[in-house]
mmCIF file of C-alpha atoms in Angstrom:
data_model
loop_
_atom_site.group_PDB
_atom_site.id
_atom_site.type_symbol
_atom_site.label_atom_id
_atom_site.label_comp_id
_atom_site.label_asym_id
_atom_site.label_seq_id
_atom_site.Cartn_x
_atom_site.Cartn_y
_atom_site.Cartn_z
ATOM 1 C CA MET A 1 48.292 42.673 2.158
ATOM 2 C CA LYS A 2 47.180 42.481 -1.478
ATOM 3 C CA ILE A 3 44.057 42.236 -3.716
ATOM 4 C CA PHE A 4 41.531 39.610 -2.607
ATOM 5 C CA LYS A 5 39.657 38.799 -5.748
ATOM 6 C CA GLY A 6 36.091 39.352 -4.691
ATOM 7 C CA LEU A 7 35.311 35.745 -3.823
ATOM 8 C CA ALA A 8 32.216 35.768 -1.636
ATOM 9 C CA GLY A 9 28.751 34.326 -1.233
ATOM 10 C CA ILE A 10 25.467 36.129 -0.874
ATOM 11 C CA GLY A 11 24.634 34.925 2.629
ATOM 12 C CA TYR A 12 26.811 37.476 4.396
ATOM 13 C CA ILE A 13 25.553 40.137 2.011
ATOM 14 C CA ARG A 14 21.976 39.688 3.156
ATOM 15 C CA LYS A 15 23.035 39.986 6.760
ATOM 16 C CA LEU A 16 25.124 43.106 6.164
ATOM 17 C CA LYS A 17 22.970 44.919 3.624
ATOM 18 C CA GLU A 18 20.984 46.708 6.292
ATOM 19 C CA PHE A 19 24.184 48.571 7.235
ATOM 20 C CA LYS A 20 24.775 49.641 3.605
ATOM 21 C CA LEU A 21 28.457 48.883 3.919
ATOM 22 C CA ALA A 22 30.801 49.016 0.951
ATOM 23 C CA GLY A 23 34.456 49.651 0.180
ATOM 24 C CA ILE A 24 36.646 51.047 -2.563
ATOM 25 C CA TYR A 25 39.972 49.538 -3.577
ATOM 26 C CA ILE A 26 42.406 51.753 -5.521
ATOM 27 C CA HIS A 27 45.148 49.896 -7.396
ATOM 28 C CA ILE A 28 48.239 52.064 -7.879
ATOM 29 C CA PRO A 29 50.211 50.152 -10.551
ATOM 30 C CA PHE A 30 53.719 51.535 -10.001
ATOM 31 C CA CYS A 31 56.834 50.277 -8.241
ATOM 32 C CA ARG A 32 60.350 51.663 -8.055
ATOM 33 C CA GLN A 33 61.764 48.204 -8.781
ATOM 34 C CA ALA A 34 60.485 44.651 -9.218
ATOM 35 C CA CYS A 35 60.603 42.356 -6.179
ATOM 36 C CA HIS A 36 61.827 38.927 -7.230
ATOM 37 C CA TYR A 37 58.773 37.097 -5.859
ATOM 38 C CA CYS A 38 55.962 39.460 -6.927
ATOM 39 C CA ASP A 39 53.480 38.729 -9.724
ATOM 40 C CA PHE A 40 51.016 41.537 -9.036
ATOM 41 C CA HIS A 41 50.413 44.053 -11.793
ATOM 42 C CA PHE A 42 52.768 47.056 -11.760
ATOM 43 C CA SER A 43 55.128 49.107 -13.921
ATOM 44 C CA THR A 44 58.508 50.590 -13.032
ATOM 45 C CA ASN A 45 57.887 53.427 -15.517
ATOM 46 C CA LEU A 46 56.620 56.223 -13.283
ATOM 47 C CA ASP A 47 56.087 58.826 -16.004
ATOM 48 C CA SER A 48 52.322 58.308 -16.256
ATOM 49 C CA MET A 49 51.438 58.646 -12.546
ATOM 50 C CA SER A 50 49.554 61.926 -12.945
ATOM 51 C CA ARG A 51 47.625 60.642 -15.956
ATOM 52 C CA MET A 52 46.853 57.407 -14.100
ATOM 53 C CA ALA A 53 45.437 59.286 -11.101
ATOM 54 C CA GLU A 54 43.312 61.362 -13.469
ATOM 55 C CA MET A 55 41.902 58.220 -15.120
ATOM 56 C CA ILE A 56 41.308 56.560 -11.739
ATOM 57 C CA CYS A 57 39.163 59.576 -10.860
ATOM 58 C CA ARG A 58 37.368 59.214 -14.175
ATOM 59 C CA GLU A 59 36.678 55.547 -13.499
ATOM 60 C CA LEU A 60 35.331 56.428 -10.059
ATOM 61 C CA GLU A 61 32.889 58.791 -11.771
ATOM 62 C CA LEU A 62 31.887 56.436 -14.605
ATOM 63 C CA ARG A 63 31.251 53.496 -12.263
ATOM 64 C CA LYS A 64 29.450 55.380 -9.507
ATOM 65 C CA GLY A 65 26.356 53.200 -9.933
ATOM 66 C CA TYR A 66 28.201 49.932 -9.327
ATOM 67 C CA LEU A 67 27.676 49.966 -5.549
ATOM 68 C CA ARG A 68 24.036 51.110 -5.855
ATOM 69 C CA GLY A 69 24.383 54.041 -3.487
ATOM 70 C CA GLN A 70 25.807 52.066 -0.572
ATOM 71 C CA ASP A 71 27.841 54.012 1.965
ATOM 72 C CA ILE A 72 31.598 53.822 1.524
ATOM 73 C CA LYS A 73 33.030 52.734 4.854
ATOM 74 C CA THR A 74 36.540 51.734 3.787
ATOM 75 C CA VAL A 75 39.076 52.913 1.213
ATOM 76 C CA TYR A 76 42.213 50.910 0.474
ATOM 77 C CA PHE A 77 45.165 52.111 -1.623
ATOM 78 C CA GLY A 78 46.985 48.976 -2.796
ATOM 79 C CA GLY A 79 49.374 48.077 -5.565
ATOM 80 C CA GLY A 80 52.039 48.279 -6.656
ATOM 81 C CA THR A 81 53.389 50.872 -4.299
ATOM 82 C CA PRO A 82 50.854 53.576 -3.398
ATOM 83 C CA SER A 83 53.425 55.394 -1.266
ATOM 84 C CA LEU A 84 55.189 56.395 -4.508
ATOM 85 C CA LEU A 85 52.200 58.498 -5.518
ATOM 86 C CA PRO A 86 52.632 62.257 -4.884
ATOM 87 C CA VAL A 87 50.414 63.385 -2.013
ATOM 88 C CA ALA A 88 48.545 65.793 -4.316
ATOM 89 C CA LEU A 89 47.348 62.813 -6.369
ATOM 90 C CA ILE A 90 46.193 60.917 -3.283
ATOM 91 C CA GLU A 91 44.311 64.058 -2.253
ATOM 92 C CA MET A 92 42.723 64.227 -5.719
ATOM 93 C CA ILE A 93 41.534 60.595 -5.573
ATOM 94 C CA LEU A 94 40.118 60.916 -2.053
ATOM 95 C CA GLY A 95 38.403 64.124 -3.105
ATOM 96 C CA GLN A 96 36.798 62.336 -6.058
ATOM 97 C CA ILE A 97 35.500 59.593 -3.775
ATOM 98 C CA ALA A 98 34.074 62.150 -1.342
ATOM 99 C CA LYS A 99 32.408 64.044 -4.190
ATOM 100 C CA THR A 100 30.960 61.020 -6.003
ATOM 101 C CA TYR A 101 29.996 58.564 -3.234
ATOM 102 C CA ASN A 102 28.303 58.476 0.164
ATOM 103 C CA ALA A 103 31.695 58.546 1.808
ATOM 104 C CA GLY A 104 31.487 58.401 5.579
ATOM 105 C CA TRP A 105 34.539 56.191 5.756
ATOM 106 C CA GLU A 106 35.708 54.533 8.930
ATOM 107 C CA GLU A 107 39.098 53.390 7.651
ATOM 108 C CA VAL A 108 41.470 54.586 4.924
ATOM 109 C CA THR A 109 44.465 52.292 4.405
ATOM 110 C CA LEU A 110 47.560 52.992 2.341
ATOM 111 C CA GLU A 111 50.172 50.380 1.480
ATOM 112 C CA ALA A 112 53.647 51.827 1.913
ATOM 113 C CA ASN A 113 57.269 50.810 1.590
ATOM 114 C CA PRO A 114 59.528 51.860 4.474
ATOM 115 C CA ASP A 115 61.985 53.708 2.201
ATOM 116 C CA ASP A 116 59.215 56.041 0.967
ATOM 117 C CA LEU A 117 58.264 57.449 4.353
ATOM 118 C CA SER A 118 59.322 60.944 5.305
ATOM 119 C CA SER A 119 57.794 62.698 8.303
ATOM 120 C CA GLU A 120 56.345 65.352 6.001
ATOM 121 C CA LYS A 121 54.678 62.816 3.729
ATOM 122 C CA LEU A 122 53.270 60.888 6.688
ATOM 123 C CA ALA A 123 51.838 64.045 8.240
ATOM 124 C CA THR A 124 50.167 64.996 4.960
ATOM 125 C CA TRP A 125 48.609 61.546 4.546
ATOM 126 C CA LYS A 126 47.266 61.796 8.091
ATOM 127 C CA TYR A 127 45.815 65.237 7.343
ATOM 128 C CA LEU A 128 44.117 63.904 4.206
ATOM 129 C CA GLY A 129 42.352 61.164 6.159
ATOM 130 C CA VAL A 130 44.635 58.147 5.825
ATOM 131 C CA ASP A 131 44.479 56.506 9.241
ATOM 132 C CA ARG A 132 46.008 53.079 8.660
ATOM 133 C CA LEU A 133 49.333 52.040 7.115
ATOM 134 C CA SER A 134 50.116 48.626 5.682
ATOM 135 C CA LEU A 135 53.910 48.429 5.646
ATOM 136 C CA GLY A 136 55.688 46.056 3.260
ATOM 137 C CA ILE A 137 58.384 44.842 5.630
ATOM 138 C CA GLN A 138 58.687 41.210 4.363
ATOM 139 C CA SER A 139 61.822 40.537 6.448
ATOM 140 C CA PHE A 140 64.153 42.257 8.907
ATOM 141 C CA ASP A 141 67.170 40.372 7.568
ATOM 142 C CA GLU A 142 69.402 42.434 5.271
ATOM 143 C CA GLU A 143 70.520 39.521 3.109
ATOM 144 C CA VAL A 144 66.962 38.305 2.602
ATOM 145 C CA LEU A 145 65.811 41.812 1.674
ATOM 146 C CA LYS A 146 68.574 41.998 -0.929
ATOM 147 C CA PHE A 147 67.603 38.580 -2.270
ATOM 148 C CA TYR A 148 63.970 39.702 -2.581
ATOM 149 C CA ASN A 149 65.220 42.895 -4.307
ATOM 150 C CA ARG A 150 63.507 45.109 -1.759
ATOM 151 C CA ALA A 151 64.528 48.775 -1.830
ATOM 152 C CA HIS A 152 64.571 49.270 1.961
ATOM 153 C CA THR A 153 66.780 48.126 4.816
ATOM 154 C CA ALA A 154 65.775 46.565 8.119
ATOM 155 C CA GLU A 155 66.702 49.764 9.929
ATOM 156 C CA GLU A 156 64.442 51.782 7.618
ATOM 157 C CA SER A 157 61.550 49.477 8.573
ATOM 158 C CA LYS A 158 61.917 50.255 12.264
ATOM 159 C CA SER A 159 62.455 53.950 11.552
ATOM 160 C CA ALA A 160 59.310 54.117 9.404
ATOM 161 C CA ILE A 161 57.155 52.867 12.258
ATOM 162 C CA GLU A 162 58.696 55.377 14.677
ATOM 163 C CA LYS A 163 58.134 58.266 12.244
ATOM 164 C CA ALA A 164 54.531 57.275 11.671
ATOM 165 C CA ARG A 165 53.783 57.081 15.374
ATOM 166 C CA LYS A 166 55.312 60.510 15.937
ATOM 167 C CA VAL A 167 52.874 62.148 13.502
ATOM 168 C CA GLY A 168 49.881 60.406 15.071
ATOM 169 C CA PHE A 169 49.340 57.110 13.247
ATOM 170 C CA GLU A 170 47.932 54.471 15.570
ATOM 171 C CA LYS A 171 46.905 51.671 13.190
ATOM 172 C CA PHE A 172 49.595 49.604 11.478
ATOM 173 C CA SER A 173 49.848 46.335 9.649
ATOM 174 C CA LEU A 174 53.200 44.708 8.936
ATOM 175 C CA ASP A 175 53.565 42.349 5.957
ATOM 176 C CA LEU A 176 55.925 39.417 6.487
ATOM 177 C CA ILE A 177 57.010 36.514 4.280
ATOM 178 C CA TYR A 178 57.810 33.109 5.747
ATOM 179 C CA GLY A 179 59.160 29.990 4.061
ATOM 180 C CA PHE A 180 62.520 31.378 2.907
ATOM 181 C CA PRO A 181 64.712 28.272 2.472
ATOM 182 C CA GLN A 182 67.077 27.848 5.426
ATOM 183 C CA PRO A 183 68.651 24.944 7.341
ATOM 184 C CA ASN A 184 66.475 25.766 10.389
ATOM 185 C CA HIS A 185 63.797 28.172 11.615
ATOM 186 C CA ASP A 186 66.069 30.689 13.354
ATOM 187 C CA LEU A 187 65.698 33.365 10.665
ATOM 188 C CA TRP A 188 61.902 33.206 10.728
ATOM 189 C CA LYS A 189 61.801 33.283 14.525
ATOM 190 C CA ARG A 190 63.985 36.420 14.535
ATOM 191 C CA ASP A 191 61.843 38.127 11.886
ATOM 192 C CA LEU A 192 58.655 37.347 13.751
ATOM 193 C CA ALA A 193 60.070 38.395 17.137
ATOM 194 C CA THR A 194 61.314 41.688 15.665
ATOM 195 C CA ALA A 195 57.925 42.381 14.079
ATOM 196 C CA ILE A 196 56.025 41.660 17.289
ATOM 197 C CA ALA A 197 58.466 43.857 19.246
ATOM 198 C CA GLN A 198 57.311 46.825 17.115
ATOM 199 C CA ASN A 199 53.847 46.282 18.660
ATOM 200 C CA PRO A 200 51.737 46.637 15.496
ATOM 201 C CA GLY A 201 48.020 46.042 15.865
ATOM 202 C CA HIS A 202 47.973 43.807 12.820
ATOM 203 C CA ILE A 203 50.269 41.392 10.983
ATOM 204 C CA SER A 204 49.669 39.882 7.537
ATOM 205 C CA SER A 205 51.928 36.972 6.699
ATOM 206 C CA TYR A 206 52.230 34.884 3.556
ATOM 207 C CA ALA A 207 54.350 31.942 2.468
ATOM 208 C CA LEU A 208 57.026 32.611 -0.123
ATOM 209 C CA THR A 209 55.508 31.377 -3.368
ATOM 210 C CA VAL A 210 57.351 30.793 -6.628
ATOM 211 C CA GLU A 211 55.284 32.326 -9.430
ATOM 212 C CA GLU A 212 56.153 31.351 -12.989
ATOM 213 C CA LYS A 213 56.673 34.825 -14.469
ATOM 214 C CA THR A 214 58.806 36.218 -11.645
ATOM 215 C CA ALA A 215 62.563 36.204 -11.183
ATOM 216 C CA LEU A 216 62.172 33.426 -8.597
ATOM 217 C CA GLY A 217 60.154 31.451 -11.113
ATOM 218 C CA MET A 218 62.873 31.718 -13.743
ATOM 219 C CA TRP A 219 65.632 30.899 -11.235
ATOM 220 C CA SER A 220 63.695 27.872 -10.001
ATOM 221 C CA LYS A 221 63.179 26.638 -13.563
ATOM 222 C CA ARG A 222 66.912 26.967 -14.274
ATOM 223 C CA GLY A 223 67.930 25.277 -11.030
ATOM 224 C CA ARG A 224 69.327 28.452 -9.463
ATOM 225 C CA PHE A 225 66.763 28.508 -6.642
ATOM 226 C CA THR A 226 65.236 25.643 -4.679
ATOM 227 C CA PRO A 227 62.097 26.506 -2.659
ATOM 228 C CA ALA A 228 61.684 25.172 0.849
ATOM 229 C CA ASP A 229 59.726 21.928 1.081
ATOM 230 C CA GLU A 230 56.096 21.868 2.222
ATOM 231 C CA ASP A 231 56.849 20.498 5.687
ATOM 232 C CA PHE A 232 59.350 23.288 6.376
ATOM 233 C CA VAL A 233 56.833 25.938 5.284
ATOM 234 C CA ALA A 234 54.063 24.311 7.353
ATOM 235 C CA GLU A 235 56.293 24.343 10.432
ATOM 236 C CA GLN A 236 56.927 28.066 9.970
ATOM 237 C CA PHE A 237 53.183 28.669 9.678
ATOM 238 C CA GLU A 238 52.702 26.849 12.992
ATOM 239 C CA ILE A 239 55.431 28.995 14.586
ATOM 240 C CA LEU A 240 53.573 32.062 13.311
ATOM 241 C CA GLN A 241 50.323 30.846 14.857
ATOM 242 C CA GLU A 242 51.941 30.007 18.182
ATOM 243 C CA GLN A 243 54.000 33.178 18.616
ATOM 244 C CA SER A 244 51.280 35.556 17.459
ATOM 245 C CA SER A 245 48.751 33.965 19.800
ATOM 246 C CA LYS A 246 51.150 34.273 22.754
ATOM 247 C CA SER A 247 51.530 37.972 21.907
ATOM 248 C CA GLY A 248 47.791 38.662 21.918
ATOM 249 C CA TYR A 249 46.984 38.395 18.219
ATOM 250 C CA ILE A 250 43.866 36.657 16.909
ATOM 251 C CA GLN A 251 44.087 34.762 13.631
ATOM 252 C CA TYR A 252 40.842 36.081 12.152
ATOM 253 C CA GLU A 253 41.746 34.849 8.656
ATOM 254 C CA VAL A 254 44.345 32.321 7.561
ATOM 255 C CA SER A 255 46.963 34.958 6.687
ATOM 256 C CA ASN A 256 45.826 37.813 8.942
ATOM 257 C CA PHE A 257 46.393 38.383 12.646
ATOM 258 C CA GLY A 258 44.997 41.290 14.635
ATOM 259 C CA LYS A 259 44.853 42.358 18.237
ATOM 260 C CA PRO A 260 41.333 42.782 19.667
ATOM 261 C CA GLY A 261 39.709 45.849 18.130
ATOM 262 C CA GLN A 262 42.444 46.161 15.487
ATOM 263 C CA PHE A 263 41.327 43.814 12.737
ATOM 264 C CA ALA A 264 41.696 45.451 9.321
ATOM 265 C CA LEU A 265 38.147 46.562 8.528
ATOM 266 C CA HIS A 266 38.597 46.601 4.741
ATOM 267 C CA ASN A 267 40.308 43.222 4.783
ATOM 268 C CA ARG A 268 37.687 41.692 7.074
ATOM 269 C CA ASN A 269 34.897 42.974 4.835
ATOM 270 C CA TYR A 270 36.392 41.212 1.803
ATOM 271 C CA TRP A 271 36.170 37.862 3.508
ATOM 272 C CA GLN A 272 32.666 38.537 4.848
ATOM 273 C CA GLY A 273 31.229 39.288 1.415
ATOM 274 C CA VAL A 274 30.814 43.062 1.652
ATOM 275 C CA PRO A 275 30.593 44.673 -1.827
ATOM 276 C CA TYR A 276 33.519 46.733 -3.044
ATOM 277 C CA LEU A 277 34.488 48.669 -6.137
ATOM 278 C CA GLY A 278 38.001 48.134 -7.469
ATOM 279 C CA VAL A 279 39.471 50.866 -9.671
ATOM 280 C CA GLY A 280 42.796 51.042 -11.467
ATOM 281 C CA PRO A 281 44.511 48.529 -13.781
ATOM 282 C CA SER A 282 43.929 44.869 -12.763
ATOM 283 C CA ALA A 283 41.636 45.834 -9.858
ATOM 284 C CA HIS A 284 38.844 43.404 -8.986
ATOM 285 C CA SER A 285 35.299 44.322 -7.939
ATOM 286 C CA PHE A 286 32.384 42.538 -6.246
ATOM 287 C CA ASP A 287 28.821 43.865 -6.212
ATOM 288 C CA GLY A 288 27.359 41.373 -3.737
ATOM 289 C CA LYS A 289 26.493 38.826 -6.409
ATOM 290 C CA ASN A 290 28.990 38.882 -9.258
ATOM 291 C CA ARG A 291 32.616 39.868 -9.594
ATOM 292 C CA GLY A 292 34.865 41.130 -12.326
ATOM 293 C CA ALA A 293 38.185 42.778 -13.078
ATOM 294 C CA ASN A 294 39.798 45.609 -14.995
ATOM 295 C CA SER A 295 42.334 45.100 -17.751
ATOM 296 C CA ALA A 296 45.820 44.393 -16.367
ATOM 297 C CA SER A 297 47.513 46.846 -18.727
ATOM 298 C CA ASN A 298 48.383 50.445 -17.862
ATOM 299 C CA ALA A 299 48.342 51.502 -21.519
ATOM 300 C CA ARG A 300 44.979 49.891 -22.237
ATOM 301 C CA TYR A 301 43.484 51.259 -19.018
ATOM 302 C CA LEU A 302 44.502 54.817 -19.899
ATOM 303 C CA LYS A 303 43.334 54.481 -23.496
ATOM 304 C CA VAL A 304 39.893 53.032 -22.704
ATOM 305 C CA LEU A 305 39.112 55.564 -19.982
ATOM 306 C CA GLY A 306 40.410 58.349 -22.197
ATOM 307 C CA GLN A 307 37.571 57.361 -24.548
ATOM 308 C CA GLU A 308 35.040 57.605 -21.688
ATOM 309 C CA ASN A 309 34.662 53.809 -21.485
ATOM 310 C CA THR A 310 35.476 51.435 -18.645
ATOM 311 C CA PRO A 311 38.016 48.571 -18.840
ATOM 312 C CA PHE A 312 35.887 46.347 -16.575
ATOM 313 C CA THR A 313 34.798 42.814 -17.509
ATOM 314 C CA GLU A 314 32.141 41.188 -15.323
ATOM 315 C CA ASP A 315 32.166 37.504 -14.426
ATOM 316 C CA ASN A 316 28.613 36.278 -13.831
ATOM 317 C CA LEU A 317 28.689 33.480 -11.277
ATOM 318 C CA SER A 318 26.328 30.522 -11.126
ATOM 319 C CA GLU A 319 24.574 29.688 -7.860
ATOM 320 C CA ASP A 320 26.953 26.744 -7.331
ATOM 321 C CA GLU A 321 29.977 29.005 -7.887
ATOM 322 C CA ARG A 322 28.641 31.522 -5.369
ATOM 323 C CA LEU A 323 28.088 28.799 -2.819
ATOM 324 C CA ASN A 324 31.553 27.332 -3.356
ATOM 325 C CA GLU A 325 33.125 30.755 -2.960
ATOM 326 C CA TYR A 326 31.138 31.346 0.214
ATOM 327 C CA ILE A 327 32.544 28.057 1.550
ATOM 328 C CA LEU A 328 36.087 28.893 0.420
ATOM 329 C CA THR A 329 36.183 32.364 1.933
ATOM 330 C CA GLY A 330 34.074 31.709 4.999
ATOM 331 C CA LEU A 331 36.096 28.738 6.181
ATOM 332 C CA ARG A 332 39.278 30.836 6.104
ATOM 333 C CA THR A 333 37.866 33.196 8.748
ATOM 334 C CA LEU A 334 37.288 33.200 12.468
ATOM 335 C CA TRP A 335 33.514 33.295 11.798
ATOM 336 C CA GLY A 336 33.341 30.261 9.527
ATOM 337 C CA ILE A 337 30.387 29.189 7.372
ATOM 338 C CA ASP A 338 26.759 29.259 8.506
ATOM 339 C CA PHE A 339 24.724 26.215 7.441
ATOM 340 C CA ASP A 340 21.442 28.054 8.009
ATOM 341 C CA VAL A 341 22.578 30.742 5.544
ATOM 342 C CA ILE A 342 23.590 28.051 3.054
ATOM 343 C CA HIS A 343 20.167 26.429 3.341
ATOM 344 C CA SER A 344 18.123 29.638 3.164
ATOM 345 C CA ASP A 345 20.141 31.479 0.506
ATOM 346 C CA PHE A 346 21.270 28.622 -1.705
ATOM 347 C CA GLY A 347 18.593 25.990 -1.041
ATOM 348 C CA VAL A 348 21.247 23.394 -0.229
ATOM 349 C CA ASP A 349 21.326 21.118 2.822
ATOM 350 C CA LEU A 350 25.112 20.960 2.854
ATOM 351 C CA LEU A 351 25.257 19.591 6.376
ATOM 352 C CA SER A 352 23.416 16.448 5.295
ATOM 353 C CA SER A 353 25.026 16.016 1.884
ATOM 354 C CA ARG A 354 28.559 16.376 3.260
ATOM 355 C CA GLN A 355 27.941 14.759 6.638
ATOM 356 C CA ALA A 356 30.406 11.886 6.183
ATOM 357 C CA VAL A 357 33.183 14.199 4.976
ATOM 358 C CA ILE A 358 32.578 16.627 7.844
ATOM 359 C CA ARG A 359 32.667 13.848 10.432
ATOM 360 C CA GLN A 360 35.918 12.525 9.015
ATOM 361 C CA MET A 361 37.531 15.971 9.132
ATOM 362 C CA GLU A 362 36.216 16.524 12.665
ATOM 363 C CA ALA A 363 37.890 13.283 13.707
ATOM 364 C CA GLU A 364 41.159 14.590 12.240
ATOM 365 C CA GLY A 365 40.832 17.723 14.388
ATOM 366 C CA TRP A 366 40.553 20.087 11.434
ATOM 367 C CA LEU A 367 37.181 21.687 12.188
ATOM 368 C CA ILE A 368 35.548 23.684 14.995
ATOM 369 C CA TRP A 369 31.807 24.084 15.614
ATOM 370 C CA LYS A 370 30.312 27.273 17.061
ATOM 371 C CA ASP A 371 26.550 26.709 17.151
ATOM 372 C CA LYS A 372 25.721 26.136 13.459
ATOM 373 C CA ASN A 373 28.880 27.764 12.184
ATOM 374 C CA LEU A 374 31.809 25.657 11.032
ATOM 375 C CA SER A 375 35.356 27.021 10.951
ATOM 376 C CA LEU A 376 38.879 25.662 10.756
ATOM 377 C CA SER A 377 40.990 24.695 13.737
ATOM 378 C CA LYS A 378 44.614 25.860 13.938
ATOM 379 C CA LYS A 379 45.581 22.513 12.434
ATOM 380 C CA GLY A 380 42.885 22.807 9.780
ATOM 381 C CA LYS A 381 44.149 26.190 8.592
ATOM 382 C CA LEU A 382 47.161 24.385 7.133
ATOM 383 C CA LEU A 383 44.744 22.618 4.769
ATOM 384 C CA ALA A 384 42.214 25.401 4.180
ATOM 385 C CA ASP A 385 41.852 25.072 0.402
ATOM 386 C CA SER A 386 41.700 21.255 0.448
ATOM 387 C CA ILE A 387 39.060 21.223 3.185
ATOM 388 C CA ALA A 388 36.944 23.776 1.339
ATOM 389 C CA ALA A 389 37.229 21.783 -1.893
ATOM 390 C CA ALA A 390 35.957 18.667 -0.099
ATOM 391 C CA LEU A 391 32.750 20.585 0.753
ATOM 392 C CA PHE A 392 32.197 22.162 -2.679
ATOM 393 C CA ILE A 393 29.093 21.543 -4.718
#
């Protein structure tokens, strides 16, 4: 699970405002080594971790007005690799949040790599208030892990879950990657079966994507790596849907599967338009109307905050952009888009203006109606972005 970039419309905000919900995302921009597929912002130079935590606390203080006093219900440590951060620094950041915000949080998530997890560290996180772990498993196949340049082994993945349960953790999410090029689907079926056998409450799964500035991107450009074709990847997505459903998971967002009562609260709130503050290099924020992002440079981040300024640049959205983002994010979820909200909040009769397109997509079996809410069918989730684009203003 990684940074969702604050894409949301204002309709959900009006519905949820009465609860004064909000979240805080903490981007920890450090990794022990670079995974060959990853294009998120991080550094393998760990020397500035203490200074970074100090400046994250300073940003939390300087931007305390961003969420307009809303209660902080979720905190999410993402990255990067937050599990590399010394526990004293995690304690310092959580303490700053508690001191500066109305922090009656209901969920504190920390992304972790299996090779970082000692029983002592896990117990300390639990004591500090972390109650949910998002484990970067990616695969249970040793050769695939080596190809991805992951630092852990398959056995360490299983051991990490056992250790966490022993110290009292009950909420887990496992990250998995599908679409690794193979002659058949046997590898993916084994990975998925092994993950489900660990009985996590939540699974996040993403297709292997070749990003230009990654090792995979360079290998692909030079002909050293050939990605799987779209049909192969789509078939693996359908296997994921089928097997997770049989095991009691609900696909509440295109890439996220949770058992009843175990949806990731922070993750769900992103897609439902709940405001959140993102701190740390490259972190994104959303205030309920506009979004923005911090500089994606550790050095610049430290320098700017050291001068008592913030590295945040706001992106003011037009009404059409907000509506399109509401459509894009809402359709990806179990709850879909509400045409009454679109009409009342945006002044657009989308149901009438896109009637022919909607009917055509209904005939293809891509859409599901629940009262006046429209969401994607299992088949439609394969085409989520294209379907949303067909409805855009």
